[in-house]
Amino acid sequence: MTKPANIATIAIHGGAGTILRSAMNTTQEQAYHDALNEILSAGQKILADGGSALDAVACAVSMLEDCPLFNAGKGAVYTHAGTHELDAAIMDGATLDAGAIAMVEHVRNPILAARAVMENSEHILLAGAGAEAFVAQHGVELVEPEYFHTEARHAQWLRARDKEGMLLLDHDATSQAASDETTEIAPIDPDDKFGTVGAVAVDMHGNLAAATSTGGITNKRVGRVGDSPLIGAGCYANNRTVAVSATGTGEAFMRTVAAYDISARMEYAGQSLEEAAEQVVMDLLPRYKGRGGLIAVDAQGNVVLPFNTEGMYRGFAKVGETPVTAIYK
Ligand code: ASP
Protein backbone atom coordinates (compact mmCIF):
# COMPACT_ATOMS: atom_id res chain seq x y z
CA MET A 1 0.00 0.00 0.00
CA THR A 2 1.24 3.47 -0.82
CA LYS A 3 1.80 5.73 2.19
CA PRO A 4 1.41 9.51 2.15
CA ALA A 5 4.03 10.92 -0.26
CA ASN A 6 5.31 13.31 2.39
CA ILE A 7 7.04 10.56 4.34
CA ALA A 8 9.38 10.13 1.37
CA THR A 9 12.69 11.61 2.51
CA ILE A 10 16.34 11.42 1.55
CA ALA A 11 19.33 12.56 3.62
CA ILE A 12 22.98 12.66 2.56
CA HIS A 13 26.36 13.38 4.13
CA GLY A 14 29.79 14.21 2.76
CA GLY A 15 31.84 13.48 5.88
CA ALA A 16 32.34 14.93 9.36
CA GLY A 17 35.42 16.43 10.98
CA THR A 18 37.23 19.61 11.85
CA ILE A 19 35.47 21.84 9.37
CA LEU A 20 36.16 25.33 10.63
CA ARG A 21 34.04 28.25 9.51
CA SER A 22 37.09 30.47 9.85
CA ALA A 23 39.01 28.36 7.30
CA MET A 24 36.34 28.49 4.57
CA ASN A 25 35.37 31.33 2.29
CA THR A 26 31.90 31.88 0.93
CA THR A 27 32.79 30.57 -2.54
CA GLN A 28 33.98 27.30 -1.04
CA GLU A 29 30.94 27.02 1.18
CA GLN A 30 28.70 27.70 -1.79
CA ALA A 31 30.37 24.91 -3.80
CA TYR A 32 29.46 22.42 -1.05
CA HIS A 33 25.92 23.68 -0.71
CA ASP A 34 25.45 23.55 -4.50
CA ALA A 35 26.77 19.99 -4.74
CA LEU A 36 24.65 18.80 -1.81
CA ASN A 37 21.56 20.51 -3.22
CA GLU A 38 22.01 19.04 -6.69
CA ILE A 39 22.44 15.53 -5.30
CA LEU A 40 19.50 15.86 -2.90
CA SER A 41 17.31 17.08 -5.75
CA ALA A 42 18.21 14.03 -7.87
CA GLY A 43 17.34 11.68 -5.00
CA GLN A 44 14.18 13.62 -4.22
CA LYS A 45 13.03 13.30 -7.84
CA ILE A 46 13.42 9.52 -7.76
CA LEU A 47 11.29 9.38 -4.60
CA ALA A 48 8.71 11.83 -5.98
CA ASP A 49 8.31 9.66 -9.09
CA GLY A 50 7.50 6.67 -6.86
CA GLY A 51 11.00 5.21 -7.10
CA SER A 52 12.53 3.04 -4.39
CA ALA A 53 14.63 4.19 -1.47
CA LEU A 54 17.30 1.80 -2.77
CA ASP A 55 17.45 3.56 -6.15
CA ALA A 56 17.50 6.96 -4.46
CA VAL A 57 20.46 6.18 -2.16
CA ALA A 58 22.42 4.43 -4.93
CA CYS A 59 21.94 7.43 -7.22
CA ALA A 60 22.86 9.96 -4.53
CA VAL A 61 25.99 8.11 -3.45
CA SER A 62 27.20 7.56 -7.01
CA MET A 63 26.85 11.32 -7.58
CA LEU A 64 28.78 12.01 -4.37
CA GLU A 65 31.46 9.58 -5.62
CA ASP A 66 31.72 11.43 -8.94
CA CYS A 67 32.12 14.79 -7.19
CA PRO A 68 35.82 15.47 -6.34
CA LEU A 69 34.78 17.59 -3.34
CA PHE A 70 34.17 14.42 -1.36
CA ASN A 71 36.36 11.51 -0.23
CA ALA A 72 34.82 8.66 -2.21
CA GLY A 73 35.29 7.62 -5.83
CA LYS A 74 36.96 10.51 -7.70
CA GLY A 75 38.87 12.48 -5.09
CA ALA A 76 39.37 9.59 -2.65
CA VAL A 77 42.24 9.86 -0.15
CA TYR A 78 45.62 8.10 -0.48
CA THR A 79 46.88 5.10 1.48
CA HIS A 80 50.34 5.08 3.07
CA ALA A 81 51.67 3.55 -0.17
CA GLY A 82 50.22 6.34 -2.29
CA THR A 83 47.42 4.18 -3.69
CA HIS A 84 43.63 4.31 -3.34
CA GLU A 85 41.60 1.56 -1.66
CA LEU A 86 37.87 2.10 -1.73
CA ASP A 87 35.12 0.61 0.45
CA ALA A 88 31.32 0.78 0.10
CA ALA A 89 28.11 -0.85 1.30
CA ILE A 90 24.41 -0.71 0.49
CA MET A 91 21.44 -2.21 2.35
CA ASP A 92 17.78 -2.69 1.54
CA GLY A 93 15.64 -2.27 4.67
CA ALA A 94 12.69 -4.15 3.18
CA THR A 95 14.53 -7.46 2.80
CA LEU A 96 17.73 -6.94 4.84
CA ASP A 97 19.59 -7.75 1.61
CA ALA A 98 23.00 -6.12 1.62
CA GLY A 99 26.10 -5.87 -0.52
CA ALA A 100 29.55 -4.46 0.11
CA ILE A 101 33.00 -4.22 -1.40
CA ALA A 102 36.32 -3.44 0.26
CA MET A 103 39.84 -2.53 -0.90
CA VAL A 104 38.98 -2.07 -4.55
CA GLU A 105 41.40 0.03 -6.60
CA HIS A 106 39.76 0.21 -10.04
CA VAL A 107 36.03 0.61 -9.47
CA ARG A 108 34.79 4.00 -10.60
CA ASN A 109 31.61 3.87 -8.48
CA PRO A 110 32.10 1.55 -5.51
CA ILE A 111 28.45 1.89 -4.48
CA LEU A 112 27.34 0.36 -7.79
CA ALA A 113 29.77 -2.48 -7.17
CA ALA A 114 28.29 -3.01 -3.70
CA ARG A 115 24.85 -3.16 -5.29
CA ALA A 116 26.10 -5.66 -7.87
CA VAL A 117 27.36 -7.89 -5.05
CA MET A 118 23.98 -7.61 -3.32
CA GLU A 119 21.97 -8.42 -6.42
CA ASN A 120 24.15 -11.02 -8.13
CA SER A 121 26.03 -13.01 -5.51
CA GLU A 122 25.15 -15.16 -2.54
CA HIS A 123 27.72 -13.20 -0.52
CA ILE A 124 27.55 -9.86 1.28
CA LEU A 125 31.14 -8.58 1.18
CA LEU A 126 33.73 -9.10 -1.55
CA ALA A 127 37.21 -7.59 -1.32
CA GLY A 128 40.14 -6.75 -3.56
CA ALA A 129 40.84 -8.30 -6.94
CA GLY A 130 38.09 -10.90 -6.58
CA ALA A 131 35.53 -8.18 -5.98
CA GLU A 132 36.70 -6.27 -9.04
CA ALA A 133 36.58 -9.33 -11.30
CA PHE A 134 33.10 -10.19 -10.08
CA VAL A 135 31.55 -6.75 -10.48
CA ALA A 136 33.16 -6.25 -13.91
CA GLN A 137 31.27 -9.34 -15.05
CA HIS A 138 28.10 -7.58 -13.97
CA GLY A 139 28.69 -4.42 -15.96
CA VAL A 140 30.33 -2.24 -13.31
CA GLU A 141 32.85 0.19 -14.83
CA LEU A 142 36.53 -0.23 -13.97
CA VAL A 143 39.05 2.61 -14.36
CA GLU A 144 42.80 3.07 -14.07
CA PRO A 145 43.96 4.14 -10.57
CA GLU A 146 44.92 7.57 -11.93
CA TYR A 147 41.23 8.33 -12.28
CA PHE A 148 41.01 8.82 -8.50
CA HIS A 149 43.92 11.26 -8.32
CA THR A 150 43.40 14.88 -7.31
CA GLU A 151 46.23 17.31 -6.59
CA ALA A 152 44.71 18.48 -3.32
CA ARG A 153 44.30 14.96 -1.99
CA HIS A 154 47.85 14.10 -3.01
CA ALA A 155 49.23 17.13 -1.16
CA GLN A 156 47.16 16.17 1.88
CA TRP A 157 48.66 12.67 1.81
CA LEU A 158 52.23 14.01 1.60
CA ARG A 159 51.60 16.15 4.69
CA ALA A 160 50.11 13.23 6.60
CA ARG A 161 52.86 10.81 5.56
CA ASP A 162 55.54 13.21 6.71
CA LYS A 163 54.01 13.25 10.17
CA GLU A 164 55.10 9.76 10.96
CA GLY A 165 52.50 7.34 12.22
CA MET A 166 49.70 9.80 11.90
CA LEU A 167 46.39 8.79 10.41
CA LEU A 168 44.14 11.68 9.61
CA LEU A 169 40.43 11.69 9.26
CA ASP A 170 40.29 13.08 5.78
CA HIS A 171 38.28 16.13 6.73
CA ASP A 172 40.61 16.99 9.63
CA ALA A 173 43.55 17.44 7.30
CA THR A 174 43.00 21.10 6.59
CA SER A 175 42.92 22.04 10.23
CA GLN A 176 46.11 20.06 10.60
CA ALA A 177 47.64 22.13 7.82
CA ALA A 178 46.36 25.29 9.44
CA SER A 179 48.03 24.42 12.74
CA ASP A 180 51.27 23.40 11.06
CA GLU A 181 53.37 26.50 10.77
CA THR A 182 55.84 24.84 8.45
CA THR A 183 53.33 23.93 5.77
CA GLU A 184 53.41 25.84 2.52
CA ILE A 185 49.94 24.67 1.65
CA ALA A 186 47.17 27.09 2.36
CA PRO A 187 44.85 25.87 5.11
CA ILE A 188 41.93 27.07 3.05
CA ASP A 189 41.83 24.35 0.48
CA PRO A 190 38.36 23.25 -0.48
CA ASP A 191 39.59 19.92 -1.84
CA ASP A 192 41.18 19.07 1.46
CA LYS A 193 38.39 18.55 3.94
CA PHE A 194 36.03 15.79 3.03
CA GLY A 195 35.09 12.42 4.42
CA THR A 196 33.09 9.38 3.65
CA VAL A 197 29.83 9.93 1.80
CA GLY A 198 26.46 8.38 2.42
CA ALA A 199 22.73 8.49 1.85
CA VAL A 200 19.65 7.16 3.63
CA ALA A 201 16.07 7.26 2.38
CA VAL A 202 12.50 6.21 3.01
CA ASP A 203 10.28 5.95 -0.06
CA MET A 204 6.55 6.48 -0.37
CA HIS A 205 5.96 2.77 0.21
CA GLY A 206 7.66 3.02 3.60
CA ASN A 207 10.77 1.11 2.50
CA LEU A 208 14.15 2.17 3.90
CA ALA A 209 17.64 1.96 2.39
CA ALA A 210 21.16 3.09 3.29
CA ALA A 211 24.40 3.46 1.33
CA THR A 212 27.94 4.44 2.39
CA SER A 213 31.13 4.88 0.32
CA THR A 214 34.64 6.00 1.22
CA GLY A 215 38.30 6.29 0.38
CA GLY A 216 38.88 5.74 4.11
CA ILE A 217 41.40 7.66 6.17
CA THR A 218 44.33 9.58 4.68
CA ASN A 219 47.63 7.68 4.91
CA LYS A 220 45.87 4.53 6.15
CA ARG A 221 47.82 1.29 6.21
CA VAL A 222 47.47 -0.73 3.00
CA GLY A 223 44.82 -3.37 3.60
CA ARG A 224 43.04 -1.41 6.33
CA VAL A 225 39.26 -1.67 6.07
CA GLY A 226 37.08 0.68 8.10
CA ASP A 227 33.45 0.72 9.16
CA SER A 228 31.94 1.94 5.91
CA PRO A 229 31.59 -1.45 4.14
CA LEU A 230 30.65 -3.31 7.32
CA ILE A 231 26.92 -3.89 7.65
CA GLY A 232 25.84 -2.68 11.09
CA ALA A 233 28.92 -0.49 11.66
CA GLY A 234 28.89 2.24 9.00
CA CYS A 235 25.73 1.25 7.13
CA TYR A 236 22.44 -0.35 8.14
CA ALA A 237 18.79 -0.38 7.06
CA ASN A 238 15.77 -2.19 8.44
CA ASN A 239 12.16 -1.24 7.66
CA ARG A 240 11.20 -2.04 11.27
CA THR A 241 13.48 0.65 12.63
CA VAL A 242 15.89 2.88 10.75
CA ALA A 243 18.33 3.48 7.89
CA VAL A 244 21.77 4.79 8.95
CA SER A 245 24.95 5.91 7.16
CA ALA A 246 27.95 6.91 9.29
CA THR A 247 31.18 8.87 8.93
CA GLY A 248 34.10 9.28 11.29
CA THR A 249 36.82 7.29 13.04
CA GLY A 250 35.86 3.92 11.58
CA GLU A 251 37.42 1.77 14.27
CA ALA A 252 35.13 3.26 16.96
CA PHE A 253 32.06 2.74 14.78
CA MET A 254 33.14 -0.88 14.34
CA ARG A 255 33.70 -1.47 18.06
CA THR A 256 30.29 -0.05 18.94
CA VAL A 257 28.50 -1.48 15.87
CA ALA A 258 27.16 2.05 15.76
CA ALA A 259 24.60 1.93 12.93
CA TYR A 260 23.03 -1.27 14.21
CA ASP A 261 23.12 0.00 17.78
CA ILE A 262 20.70 2.75 16.80
CA SER A 263 18.36 0.16 15.32
CA ALA A 264 18.65 -2.06 18.40
CA ARG A 265 17.91 0.83 20.77
CA MET A 266 14.77 1.61 18.78
CA GLU A 267 13.62 -1.98 18.48
CA TYR A 268 14.45 -3.37 21.92
CA ALA A 269 14.51 -0.32 24.17
CA GLY A 270 11.69 1.59 22.49
CA GLN A 271 13.83 4.68 21.97
CA SER A 272 12.83 7.26 19.39
CA LEU A 273 15.09 7.82 16.39
CA GLU A 274 16.24 11.08 17.94
CA GLU A 275 17.09 9.59 21.36
CA ALA A 276 18.88 6.60 19.89
CA ALA A 277 21.00 8.62 17.47
CA GLU A 278 21.84 11.25 20.07
CA GLN A 279 23.01 8.67 22.60
CA VAL A 280 25.15 6.80 20.11
CA VAL A 281 26.85 9.89 18.65
CA MET A 282 27.16 12.06 21.76
CA ASP A 283 27.65 9.43 24.48
CA LEU A 284 28.58 5.94 23.24
CA LEU A 285 31.07 6.81 20.47
CA PRO A 286 33.06 9.40 22.47
CA ARG A 287 33.69 6.75 25.15
CA TYR A 288 35.77 4.92 22.52
CA LYS A 289 37.35 8.05 21.06
CA GLY A 290 34.79 7.93 18.27
CA ARG A 291 34.60 11.18 16.34
CA GLY A 292 32.16 11.75 13.54
CA GLY A 293 28.48 11.66 12.84
CA LEU A 294 25.72 9.93 10.96
CA ILE A 295 22.48 10.47 9.11
CA ALA A 296 19.36 8.41 9.76
CA VAL A 297 15.70 8.20 8.73
CA ASP A 298 12.88 6.07 10.07
CA ALA A 299 9.82 4.66 8.32
CA GLN A 300 7.73 7.70 9.31
CA GLY A 301 10.10 10.07 7.50
CA ASN A 302 11.72 11.43 10.68
CA VAL A 303 15.30 12.43 9.93
CA VAL A 304 18.32 13.17 12.19
CA LEU A 305 21.86 14.27 11.27
CA PRO A 306 23.89 14.33 14.53
CA PHE A 307 27.70 14.72 14.75
CA ASN A 308 30.21 15.28 17.55
CA THR A 309 32.79 17.13 15.43
CA GLU A 310 32.93 20.78 14.41
CA GLY A 311 31.06 20.14 11.21
CA MET A 312 29.54 17.63 8.84
CA TYR A 313 28.59 18.21 5.22
CA ARG A 314 24.95 17.21 5.21
CA GLY A 315 21.44 17.79 3.98
CA PHE A 316 18.00 16.30 3.60
CA ALA A 317 15.03 16.68 1.29
CA LYS A 318 11.40 15.69 1.73
CA VAL A 319 9.29 15.19 -1.36
CA GLY A 320 7.51 18.44 -2.16
CA GLU A 321 9.79 20.56 0.04
CA THR A 322 12.95 22.57 -0.62
CA PRO A 323 16.15 20.66 0.26
CA VAL A 324 18.00 21.78 3.40
CA THR A 325 21.83 21.74 3.48
CA ALA A 326 24.32 22.60 6.23
CA ILE A 327 28.02 22.36 7.12
CA TYR A 328 28.57 23.60 10.68
CA LYS A 329 26.70 23.10 13.96
N1 ASP B 1 34.61 6.07 8.48
C1 ASP B 1 35.62 6.16 7.46
C2 ASP B 1 36.63 5.09 7.68
O1 ASP B 1 37.01 4.85 8.81
C3 ASP B 1 36.32 7.47 7.41
C4 ASP B 1 35.46 8.71 7.40
O2 ASP B 1 34.25 8.65 7.55
O3 ASP B 1 36.02 9.79 7.24
O4 ASP B 1 37.10 4.53 6.72
CSV table of N, CA, C and O in Angstrom, one decimal, residues 90-133:
chain,number,residue,atom,x,y,z
A,90,ILE,N,25.8,-1.1,0.7
A,90,ILE,CA,24.4,-0.7,0.5
A,90,ILE,C,23.5,-1.7,1.1
A,90,ILE,O,23.8,-2.9,1.2
A,91,MET,N,22.4,-1.3,1.7
A,91,MET,CA,21.4,-2.2,2.4
A,91,MET,C,20.0,-1.8,2.1
A,91,MET,O,19.6,-0.6,2.1
A,92,ASP,N,19.2,-2.8,1.8
A,92,ASP,CA,17.8,-2.7,1.5
A,92,ASP,C,17.0,-3.0,2.8
A,92,ASP,O,17.0,-4.2,3.2
A,93,GLY,N,16.3,-2.1,3.4
A,93,GLY,CA,15.6,-2.3,4.7
A,93,GLY,C,14.4,-3.2,4.6
A,93,GLY,O,13.9,-3.7,5.6
A,94,ALA,N,13.9,-3.3,3.4
A,94,ALA,CA,12.7,-4.1,3.2
A,94,ALA,C,13.0,-5.6,3.3
A,94,ALA,O,12.2,-6.4,3.8
A,95,THR,N,14.2,-6.0,2.9
A,95,THR,CA,14.5,-7.5,2.8
A,95,THR,C,15.7,-7.8,3.7
A,95,THR,O,16.0,-9.0,3.9
A,96,LEU,N,16.4,-6.8,4.2
A,96,LEU,CA,17.7,-6.9,4.8
A,96,LEU,C,18.8,-7.5,3.9
A,96,LEU,O,19.8,-8.0,4.3
A,97,ASP,N,18.5,-7.4,2.6
A,97,ASP,CA,19.6,-7.7,1.6
A,97,ASP,C,20.7,-6.7,1.7
A,97,ASP,O,20.3,-5.5,1.9
A,98,ALA,N,21.9,-7.1,1.5
A,98,ALA,CA,23.0,-6.1,1.6
A,98,ALA,C,24.1,-6.5,0.7
A,98,ALA,O,24.3,-7.7,0.4
A,99,GLY,N,24.9,-5.6,0.3
A,99,GLY,CA,26.1,-5.9,-0.5
A,99,GLY,C,27.2,-4.9,-0.2
A,99,GLY,O,26.9,-3.7,0.2
A,100,ALA,N,28.4,-5.3,-0.2
A,100,ALA,CA,29.6,-4.5,0.1
A,100,ALA,C,30.8,-4.9,-0.6
A,100,ALA,O,31.0,-6.1,-1.0
A,101,ILE,N,31.7,-3.9,-0.8
A,101,ILE,CA,33.0,-4.2,-1.4
A,101,ILE,C,34.0,-3.5,-0.6
A,101,ILE,O,33.8,-2.4,0.0
A,102,ALA,N,35.2,-4.1,-0.5
A,102,ALA,CA,36.3,-3.4,0.3
A,102,ALA,C,37.6,-3.5,-0.5
A,102,ALA,O,37.8,-4.5,-1.3
A,103,MET,N,38.5,-2.5,-0.3
A,103,MET,CA,39.8,-2.5,-0.9
A,103,MET,C,39.9,-2.7,-2.4
A,103,MET,O,40.7,-3.3,-3.0
A,104,VAL,N,38.9,-2.0,-3.1
A,104,VAL,CA,39.0,-2.1,-4.5
A,104,VAL,C,39.8,-0.8,-5.0
A,104,VAL,O,39.7,0.2,-4.4
A,105,GLU,N,40.5,-1.0,-6.1
A,105,GLU,CA,41.4,0.0,-6.6
A,105,GLU,C,41.0,0.5,-8.0
A,105,GLU,O,41.7,1.4,-8.5
A,106,HIS,N,40.1,-0.1,-8.6
A,106,HIS,CA,39.8,0.2,-10.0
A,106,HIS,C,38.3,0.4,-10.3
A,106,HIS,O,37.9,0.5,-11.4
A,107,VAL,N,37.5,0.5,-9.3
A,107,VAL,CA,36.0,0.6,-9.5
A,107,VAL,C,35.6,2.1,-9.4
A,107,VAL,O,35.8,2.8,-8.4
A,108,ARG,N,35.1,2.6,-10.5
A,108,ARG,CA,34.8,4.0,-10.6
A,108,ARG,C,33.7,4.4,-9.6
A,108,ARG,O,33.9,5.4,-8.9
A,109,ASN,N,32.7,3.6,-9.5
A,109,ASN,CA,31.6,3.9,-8.5
A,109,ASN,C,31.5,2.7,-7.5
A,109,ASN,O,30.6,1.8,-7.8
A,110,PRO,N,32.2,2.7,-6.4
A,110,PRO,CA,32.1,1.5,-5.5
A,110,PRO,C,30.7,1.2,-5.1
A,110,PRO,O,30.4,0.0,-4.8
A,111,ILE,N,29.8,2.2,-5.0
A,111,ILE,CA,28.5,1.9,-4.5
A,111,ILE,C,27.7,1.0,-5.5
A,111,ILE,O,26.9,0.2,-5.1
A,112,LEU,N,28.0,1.2,-6.8
A,112,LEU,CA,27.3,0.4,-7.8
A,112,LEU,C,27.9,-1.1,-7.7
A,112,LEU,O,27.2,-2.0,-8.0
A,113,ALA,N,29.2,-1.2,-7.3
A,113,ALA,CA,29.8,-2.5,-7.2
A,113,ALA,C,29.1,-3.2,-6.0
A,113,ALA,O,28.8,-4.4,-6.0
A,114,ALA,N,28.9,-2.4,-4.9
A,114,ALA,CA,28.3,-3.0,-3.7
A,114,ALA,C,26.9,-3.5,-4.1
A,114,ALA,O,26.5,-4.6,-3.7
A,115,ARG,N,26.2,-2.7,-4.9
A,115,ARG,CA,24.9,-3.2,-5.3
A,115,ARG,C,24.9,-4.4,-6.2
A,115,ARG,O,24.1,-5.3,-6.1
A,116,ALA,N,25.9,-4.5,-7.0
A,116,ALA,CA,26.1,-5.7,-7.9
A,116,ALA,C,26.4,-6.9,-7.0
A,116,ALA,O,25.8,-8.0,-7.3
A,117,VAL,N,27.1,-6.8,-6.0
A,117,VAL,CA,27.4,-7.9,-5.1
A,117,VAL,C,26.0,-8.3,-4.4
A,117,VAL,O,25.7,-9.5,-4.3
A,118,MET,N,25.3,-7.3,-4.0
A,118,MET,CA,24.0,-7.6,-3.3
A,118,MET,C,23.0,-8.4,-4.3
A,118,MET,O,22.4,-9.3,-3.9
A,119,GLU,N,23.0,-7.9,-5.5
A,119,GLU,CA,22.0,-8.4,-6.4
A,119,GLU,C,22.4,-9.7,-7.2
A,119,GLU,O,21.6,-10.4,-7.7
A,120,ASN,N,23.7,-9.9,-7.3
A,120,ASN,CA,24.1,-11.0,-8.1
A,120,ASN,C,25.0,-12.1,-7.4
A,120,ASN,O,25.4,-13.1,-8.1
A,121,SER,N,25.2,-12.0,-6.2
A,121,SER,CA,26.0,-13.0,-5.5
A,121,SER,C,25.3,-13.5,-4.3
A,121,SER,O,24.4,-12.8,-3.7
A,122,GLU,N,25.7,-14.6,-3.8
A,122,GLU,CA,25.2,-15.2,-2.5
A,122,GLU,C,25.9,-14.6,-1.3
A,122,GLU,O,25.6,-15.0,-0.2
A,123,HIS,N,26.9,-13.7,-1.6
A,123,HIS,CA,27.7,-13.2,-0.5
A,123,HIS,C,27.3,-11.8,-0.2
A,123,HIS,O,26.5,-11.1,-0.9
A,124,ILE,N,27.8,-11.3,0.9
A,124,ILE,CA,27.6,-9.9,1.3
A,124,ILE,C,28.8,-9.0,1.0
A,124,ILE,O,28.6,-7.9,0.5
A,125,LEU,N,30.0,-9.4,1.3
A,125,LEU,CA,31.1,-8.6,1.2
A,125,LEU,C,32.2,-9.3,0.4
A,125,LEU,O,32.7,-10.4,0.7
A,126,LEU,N,32.6,-8.6,-0.7
A,126,LEU,CA,33.7,-9.1,-1.5
A,126,LEU,C,34.8,-8.1,-1.5
A,126,LEU,O,34.6,-6.9,-1.5
A,127,ALA,N,36.1,-8.5,-1.5
A,127,ALA,CA,37.2,-7.6,-1.3
A,127,ALA,C,38.2,-7.8,-2.4
A,127,ALA,O,38.4,-8.9,-3.0
A,128,GLY,N,39.0,-6.7,-2.7
A,128,GLY,CA,40.1,-6.8,-3.6
A,128,GLY,C,39.9,-7.2,-5.0
A,128,GLY,O,38.8,-6.9,-5.6
A,129,ALA,N,40.9,-7.9,-5.5
A,129,ALA,CA,40.8,-8.3,-6.9
A,129,ALA,C,39.6,-9.2,-7.3
A,129,ALA,O,39.0,-9.0,-8.3
A,130,GLY,N,39.3,-10.0,-6.3
A,130,GLY,CA,38.1,-10.9,-6.6
A,130,GLY,C,36.8,-10.1,-6.7
A,130,GLY,O,36.0,-10.4,-7.6
A,131,ALA,N,36.7,-9.1,-5.9
A,131,ALA,CA,35.5,-8.2,-6.0
A,131,ALA,C,35.5,-7.5,-7.3
A,131,ALA,O,34.4,-7.4,-8.0
A,132,GLU,N,36.7,-7.0,-7.8
A,132,GLU,CA,36.7,-6.3,-9.0
A,132,GLU,C,36.3,-7.2,-10.2
A,132,GLU,O,35.6,-6.8,-11.1
A,133,ALA,N,36.9,-8.4,-10.2
A,133,ALA,CA,36.6,-9.3,-11.3
A,133,ALA,C,35.1,-9.6,-11.3
A,133,ALA,O,34.5,-9.7,-12.4
